[in-house]
Amino acid sequence: MNLPPAQPKLHWDIFCRVIDNFGDIGVCWRLCVDLAQRGQTVRLWVDDASALAWMAPDGAPGVTVLAWSTPFAHHSQTPGDVLVEAFGCEVDPEFIAAYAHKIRATGQTSQWINLEYLSAEAYVARCHTLPSPVMYGPGQGLAKHFFYPGFTPDTGGLLREADLLQRQASFERSAWLTTQGIAWQGQRLVSLFCYEPAGLPALLHTLAADDRPTQLLVTAGRASAAVRRLVEHEISLQPFINKGQKLSISYLPLLSQADYDHLLWACDINFVRGEDSLVRALWAGKPLIWQIYPQDDDAHHHKLHVFLDWLQAPPALRRAHQRWNGLPGRGTDDVNAPLFTTEDERTWQAACQRAKQTLLQQNDLASQLLDFMTKTH
């Protein structure tokens, strides 16, 4: 019998600059924890760790968080075996020089990774694991490799903890909702994590007009602020919200990553934003609508469309994404037009379950990183 090669026990330095507290650091923290749970030793260097106070209040065994300051203030720290630049952040030349010195002195292979953003675009598969020779500076002569998360087997895959399915199977929705102070009596549950989407008025009108009672669970921060503003100014909505009416709104506190997962598992429809919450919603296997991070040149339009192509999204799900994100071709500007129907929810459920099962057949991101290190170690 051919056994898989043993995975080396390595020391990882993962660098993260926080642009969006919920995104960059959220992905990096999940990666750090996943690697540590597989026997790796990880240091997370981050310029703003404040979000971890609520995102991961208990920390994680095997993960050390270090302040990444400029100028670089940790000259005494010996670099580990693997250097990861997350999302194009540039590591300080002092640390690169120390890493290069260690590589040359020990004769090790350079294990320098540029971890890229998630996309379903075709270039991801073409560029995944390509080397990038360092031509100048303190790392001259070394090489770093591009590592692209993705949705297909020829990419780096998605973050997925080894015990994810086991935790999902043991999850008890009613019990968790009770711990959050939510009195659930069987009504439809919808989670909302967003910026200020163009389709937010349409969503509230859709839920308020539906015959089924719905509880909207709104995450803290920009989502809560956007909903509160809309409810305050939309007079036509006010008779339908709370007070025992069809639509109830609950404003949630900041949730840890574990509890955010629980929120997605508990809800019947999930509205998510950015990269980390999209991946977690895919693992939840529930109908989802994604607010993609907007870019000034509208490059996010194509990025959204190719994701929907991969998802094999039904036409109604495509239209809902277009309206939600304010993309051309959304079909109507009437906020009173339903964003979706009951029949739409059923077709979306089938598409999202199919996507989850497809992804479960592929290797996850941490496993692929470790396999890549085994080949280059």
Coordinates of C-alpha atoms in Angstrom, one line a residue:
M1 CA 0.0 0.0 0.0
N2 CA 1.3 3.5 -0.9
L3 CA 1.1 5.7 2.1
P4 CA 0.9 9.5 1.6
P5 CA 4.2 11.3 2.5
A6 CA 4.5 12.5 6.1
Q7 CA 3.8 16.2 6.5
P8 CA 6.8 18.0 8.0
K9 CA 6.3 19.9 11.2
L10 CA 7.1 23.4 10.2
H11 CA 7.2 26.9 11.7
W12 CA 5.1 29.4 9.7
D13 CA 5.2 33.2 9.6
I14 CA 2.0 34.6 8.2
F15 CA 1.9 38.3 7.5
C16 CA -1.4 40.2 7.3
R17 CA -2.2 43.9 6.8
V18 CA -5.7 44.7 7.8
I19 CA -7.7 46.5 5.1
D20 CA -11.1 45.1 6.1
N21 CA -11.2 43.9 9.7
F22 CA -13.7 41.2 8.9
G23 CA -11.9 39.9 5.7
D24 CA -8.2 39.9 5.6
I25 CA -7.6 39.0 9.3
G26 CA -10.6 36.6 9.3
V27 CA -9.1 34.5 6.5
C28 CA -5.6 34.6 8.0
W29 CA -6.8 33.7 11.4
R30 CA -8.8 30.7 10.1
L31 CA -5.7 29.6 8.2
C32 CA -3.5 29.9 11.2
V33 CA -5.9 27.9 13.4
D34 CA -6.3 25.2 10.7
L35 CA -2.6 24.8 10.3
A36 CA -2.0 24.7 14.1
Q37 CA -4.7 22.0 14.5
R38 CA -2.6 19.9 12.0
G39 CA 0.5 20.1 14.2
Q40 CA 2.1 23.2 12.7
T41 CA 3.5 26.1 14.7
V42 CA 2.2 29.4 13.5
R43 CA 3.0 33.1 14.1
L44 CA 0.5 35.6 12.8
W45 CA 2.1 39.0 12.2
V46 CA -0.7 41.7 11.9
D47 CA -0.7 45.5 11.9
D48 CA -4.1 45.7 13.7
A49 CA -5.2 42.7 15.8
S50 CA -8.1 44.5 17.5
A51 CA -10.7 42.4 15.7
L52 CA -9.4 39.2 17.2
A53 CA -10.7 40.4 20.6
W54 CA -14.2 39.4 19.5
M55 CA -13.4 37.2 16.5
A56 CA -11.3 34.8 18.4
P57 CA -11.5 35.8 22.1
D58 CA -9.9 32.6 23.3
G59 CA -7.0 32.5 20.9
A60 CA -5.8 29.1 19.6
P61 CA -3.2 26.6 20.8
G62 CA -0.1 26.7 18.5
V63 CA -0.8 30.2 17.2
T64 CA 1.1 33.3 18.4
V65 CA -0.1 36.8 17.4
L66 CA 2.7 39.4 17.0
A67 CA 2.3 43.1 16.3
W68 CA 3.5 44.0 12.9
S69 CA 4.8 47.6 13.2
T70 CA 6.7 49.9 10.9
P71 CA 9.6 50.3 11.2
F72 CA 10.0 46.6 11.9
A73 CA 10.5 46.1 15.6
H74 CA 11.2 42.4 15.9
H75 CA 14.8 42.0 14.8
S76 CA 15.4 39.4 17.4
Q77 CA 12.8 37.0 16.0
T78 CA 14.3 34.2 14.0
P79 CA 12.2 33.5 10.8
G80 CA 10.5 30.2 10.6
D81 CA 10.5 27.7 7.7
V82 CA 7.6 29.1 5.7
L83 CA 7.0 32.8 4.9
V84 CA 3.4 33.7 3.8
E85 CA 2.5 37.1 2.4
A86 CA -1.3 37.3 2.6
F87 CA -3.1 39.3 -0.1
G88 CA -0.1 41.1 -1.5
C89 CA 1.2 42.6 1.7
E90 CA 4.9 43.4 1.5
V91 CA 7.0 42.0 4.3
D92 CA 9.7 44.3 5.7
P93 CA 13.1 44.0 4.1
E94 CA 14.7 43.3 7.5
F95 CA 12.6 40.1 8.0
I96 CA 13.2 39.1 4.4
A97 CA 16.9 39.5 4.8
A98 CA 16.8 37.3 8.0
Y99 CA 14.8 34.7 6.1
A100 CA 17.1 34.7 3.2
H101 CA 20.1 34.4 5.5
K102 CA 18.5 31.4 7.2
I103 CA 17.7 29.7 3.9
R104 CA 21.3 30.1 2.6
A105 CA 22.9 29.1 5.9
T106 CA 20.9 25.9 6.3
G107 CA 20.6 25.0 2.6
Q108 CA 16.8 24.8 2.9
T109 CA 14.5 25.4 0.0
S110 CA 12.8 28.7 0.0
Q111 CA 9.2 28.2 1.1
W112 CA 7.9 31.7 0.5
I113 CA 4.2 31.9 -0.4
N114 CA 2.2 34.8 -1.8
L115 CA -1.3 33.9 -0.8
E116 CA -3.8 35.6 -3.2
Y117 CA -7.4 36.6 -3.0
L118 CA -10.2 34.2 -3.9
S119 CA -11.6 34.2 -7.4
A120 CA -13.4 31.9 -9.8
E121 CA -11.7 33.6 -12.8
A122 CA -9.7 31.4 -15.3
Y123 CA -6.3 33.0 -14.5
V124 CA -6.4 31.5 -11.0
A125 CA -5.8 27.9 -12.3
R126 CA -3.2 29.1 -14.7
C127 CA -1.2 31.0 -12.1
H128 CA -1.6 28.7 -9.1
T129 CA 1.8 27.6 -7.6
L130 CA 3.8 29.5 -10.3
P131 CA 7.2 30.6 -9.1
S132 CA 8.2 34.2 -8.9
P133 CA 12.0 34.7 -8.8
V134 CA 13.1 37.5 -6.5
M135 CA 15.4 39.6 -8.7
Y136 CA 16.5 42.3 -6.3
G137 CA 16.5 43.4 -2.7
P138 CA 17.5 41.3 0.4
G139 CA 15.6 38.2 -1.0
Q140 CA 17.4 38.3 -4.3
G141 CA 18.0 34.8 -5.6
L142 CA 15.1 33.2 -3.7
A143 CA 11.8 32.4 -5.2
K144 CA 8.3 32.8 -3.9
H145 CA 5.2 31.0 -5.2
F146 CA 1.7 32.3 -5.9
F147 CA -0.9 30.3 -4.1
Y148 CA -4.5 30.9 -5.3
P149 CA -7.5 29.7 -3.3
G150 CA -10.3 28.6 -5.7
F151 CA -13.3 26.5 -6.4
T152 CA -11.9 23.9 -8.8
P153 CA -9.4 21.0 -8.3
D154 CA -6.6 22.9 -10.2
T155 CA -6.5 25.7 -7.7
G156 CA -5.6 25.9 -4.0
G157 CA -9.1 25.1 -2.7
L158 CA -10.9 26.6 0.2
L159 CA -10.3 26.7 3.9
R160 CA -12.1 23.8 5.5
E161 CA -11.3 22.4 9.0
A162 CA -11.0 18.7 9.3
D163 CA -13.9 18.5 11.8
L164 CA -16.3 20.9 10.0
L165 CA -18.9 18.3 8.9
Q166 CA -18.8 16.7 12.4
R167 CA -19.5 20.1 14.0
Q168 CA -22.3 20.8 11.6
A169 CA -23.9 17.4 12.3
S170 CA -24.0 18.0 16.0
F171 CA -25.2 21.6 15.7
E172 CA -28.6 22.3 17.5
R173 CA -30.3 25.3 16.0
S174 CA -32.8 26.0 18.7
A175 CA -30.2 25.7 21.5
W176 CA -27.8 28.1 19.8
L177 CA -30.5 30.7 19.0
T178 CA -31.5 30.6 22.7
T179 CA -28.0 31.4 23.7
Q180 CA -28.2 34.5 21.4
G181 CA -31.4 35.6 23.1
I182 CA -33.5 34.9 19.9
A183 CA -37.0 33.5 20.6
W184 CA -37.4 31.2 17.6
Q185 CA -40.8 29.7 17.0
G186 CA -40.2 28.2 13.6
Q187 CA -40.2 31.3 11.5
R188 CA -37.9 31.7 8.5
L189 CA -34.5 32.9 9.5
V190 CA -32.4 35.2 7.3
S191 CA -28.9 36.4 8.1
L192 CA -27.5 39.7 6.8
F193 CA -23.8 40.5 6.7
C194 CA -23.3 43.3 4.2
Y195 CA -21.9 46.8 3.3
E196 CA -24.7 49.1 2.0
P197 CA -26.0 47.0 -0.9
A198 CA -28.2 48.5 -3.6
G199 CA -30.7 45.8 -3.1
L200 CA -31.3 46.3 0.6
P201 CA -34.6 48.1 0.2
A202 CA -35.8 45.3 -2.1
L203 CA -34.9 42.7 0.5
L204 CA -36.8 44.4 3.3
H205 CA -39.8 44.9 1.1
T206 CA -39.7 41.3 -0.1
L207 CA -39.5 39.9 3.5
A208 CA -42.2 42.3 4.8
A209 CA -44.6 41.4 2.0
D210 CA -44.2 37.6 2.2
D211 CA -46.9 35.5 3.8
R212 CA -44.4 33.7 5.9
P213 CA -43.2 35.3 9.2
T214 CA -39.5 36.0 8.9
Q215 CA -36.8 37.0 11.4
L216 CA -33.9 39.0 9.9
L217 CA -30.7 38.5 12.0
V218 CA -28.5 41.5 11.2
T219 CA -24.8 41.4 12.1
A220 CA -23.1 44.3 13.9
G221 CA -21.4 47.1 12.2
R222 CA -22.2 48.4 8.7
A223 CA -25.1 46.0 8.2
S224 CA -26.9 47.1 11.3
A225 CA -26.3 50.8 10.5
A226 CA -27.6 50.4 7.0
V227 CA -30.8 48.5 8.1
R228 CA -31.5 51.0 10.9
R229 CA -31.2 53.9 8.5
L230 CA -33.5 52.3 6.0
V231 CA -36.2 51.3 8.5
E232 CA -36.1 54.8 9.9
H233 CA -36.6 56.5 6.6
E234 CA -38.9 54.0 4.8
I235 CA -42.3 54.9 6.2
S236 CA -44.0 52.2 4.1
L237 CA -42.0 49.5 5.8
Q238 CA -42.6 50.5 9.4
P239 CA -46.1 48.9 9.9
F240 CA -44.7 45.5 8.8
I241 CA -41.6 45.3 11.0
N242 CA -41.6 43.9 14.6
K243 CA -44.6 44.5 16.8
G244 CA -45.8 40.9 16.0
Q245 CA -45.9 41.6 12.3
K246 CA -44.5 39.5 9.4
L247 CA -40.9 40.7 9.6
S248 CA -39.0 40.9 12.8
I249 CA -35.5 42.3 13.0
S250 CA -32.8 41.3 15.5
Y251 CA -29.6 43.3 15.7
L252 CA -26.8 40.9 16.8
P253 CA -23.7 41.7 18.8
L254 CA -20.2 41.1 17.3
L255 CA -19.9 37.3 16.8
S256 CA -16.8 35.1 17.1
Q257 CA -15.9 33.1 14.0
A258 CA -17.4 30.0 15.6
D259 CA -20.7 31.8 16.3
Y260 CA -20.8 33.3 12.8
D261 CA -20.6 29.8 11.4
H262 CA -23.4 28.9 13.8
L263 CA -25.5 31.8 12.5
L264 CA -25.1 30.6 8.9
W265 CA -26.0 27.1 9.8
A266 CA -29.1 28.3 11.7
C267 CA -30.5 30.4 8.9
D268 CA -32.6 29.5 5.9
I269 CA -31.0 32.2 3.6
N270 CA -27.7 33.9 4.1
F271 CA -26.6 37.3 2.8
V272 CA -22.8 37.5 2.9
R273 CA -20.1 39.8 1.9
G274 CA -16.4 39.6 1.0
E275 CA -14.3 36.4 0.9
D276 CA -14.4 34.7 4.3
S277 CA -18.2 34.8 4.8
L278 CA -18.8 33.6 1.2
V279 CA -16.7 30.4 1.9
R280 CA -18.5 29.8 5.2
A281 CA -21.8 30.2 3.5
L282 CA -20.9 27.7 0.9
W283 CA -20.0 25.2 3.6
A284 CA -23.4 25.9 5.3
G285 CA -25.1 24.7 2.1
K286 CA -28.0 27.1 2.4
P287 CA -29.3 29.6 -0.2
L288 CA -26.9 32.5 -0.3
I289 CA -26.5 35.9 -1.9
W290 CA -23.1 37.4 -2.0
Q291 CA -22.2 41.1 -1.9
I292 CA -18.9 41.2 -3.7
Y293 CA -16.3 43.9 -2.7
P294 CA -16.8 46.8 -5.1
Q295 CA -13.8 47.9 -7.2
D296 CA -13.5 51.4 -8.8
D297 CA -13.0 49.9 -12.3
D298 CA -16.0 47.6 -12.0
A299 CA -13.7 44.5 -12.2
H300 CA -15.9 43.0 -9.6
H301 CA -18.7 42.7 -12.1
H302 CA -16.8 40.0 -14.1
K303 CA -15.6 38.3 -10.9
L304 CA -19.2 38.0 -9.7
H305 CA -20.5 36.6 -13.0
V306 CA -17.8 33.9 -13.2
F307 CA -18.5 32.8 -9.7
L308 CA -22.2 32.5 -10.6
D309 CA -21.2 30.5 -13.7
W310 CA -19.2 28.1 -11.4
L311 CA -22.2 27.9 -9.1
Q312 CA -24.5 27.1 -12.0
A313 CA -26.8 29.7 -10.5
P314 CA -30.4 29.5 -11.7
P315 CA -31.6 32.6 -13.6
A316 CA -33.5 34.0 -10.6
L317 CA -30.4 33.7 -8.4
R318 CA -28.4 35.6 -11.0
R319 CA -31.0 38.4 -11.1
A320 CA -31.0 38.6 -7.3
H321 CA -27.2 39.0 -7.3
Q322 CA -27.3 41.7 -9.9
R323 CA -30.0 43.7 -8.0
W324 CA -28.2 43.1 -4.7
N325 CA -24.9 44.4 -6.0
G326 CA -26.4 47.2 -8.2
L327 CA -25.0 45.7 -11.4
P328 CA -26.3 46.6 -14.9
G329 CA -29.0 44.3 -16.2
R330 CA -30.6 43.8 -12.8
G331 CA -34.0 44.0 -14.6
T332 CA -35.9 46.5 -12.5
D333 CA -35.3 49.6 -10.3
D334 CA -38.6 49.1 -8.4
V335 CA -37.7 48.4 -4.8
N336 CA -41.2 46.9 -4.3
A337 CA -40.5 44.2 -6.8
P338 CA -39.7 40.9 -5.0
L339 CA -36.0 40.1 -4.7
F340 CA -37.0 36.4 -4.7
T341 CA -39.9 34.1 -4.3
T342 CA -40.6 30.9 -2.4
E343 CA -40.0 28.8 -5.5
D344 CA -36.7 30.7 -6.1
E345 CA -35.5 29.6 -2.6
R346 CA -36.1 25.9 -3.5
T347 CA -34.0 26.1 -6.7
W348 CA -31.3 28.1 -4.9
Q349 CA -31.1 25.5 -2.1
A350 CA -30.5 22.8 -4.7
A351 CA -27.7 24.8 -6.4
C352 CA -26.0 25.6 -3.1
Q353 CA -26.2 22.0 -1.9
R354 CA -24.7 20.8 -5.2
A355 CA -21.9 23.3 -4.9
K356 CA -21.1 22.2 -1.4
Q357 CA -20.9 18.5 -2.4
T358 CA -18.6 19.4 -5.3
L359 CA -16.3 21.3 -3.0
L360 CA -16.2 18.5 -0.5
Q361 CA -14.6 16.3 -3.2
Q362 CA -11.7 18.6 -3.5
N363 CA -8.7 19.1 -1.2
D364 CA -8.9 22.1 1.2
L365 CA -6.5 25.0 1.3
A366 CA -4.5 24.0 4.3
S367 CA -4.0 20.5 3.1
Q368 CA -2.8 21.7 -0.3
L369 CA -0.4 24.2 1.4
L370 CA 1.0 21.3 3.5
D371 CA 1.3 19.0 0.4
F372 CA 3.1 21.8 -1.5
M373 CA 5.5 22.2 1.4
T374 CA 6.2 18.4 1.5
K375 CA 7.2 18.6 -2.2
T376 CA 9.5 21.5 -1.7
H377 CA 10.9 20.8 1.7

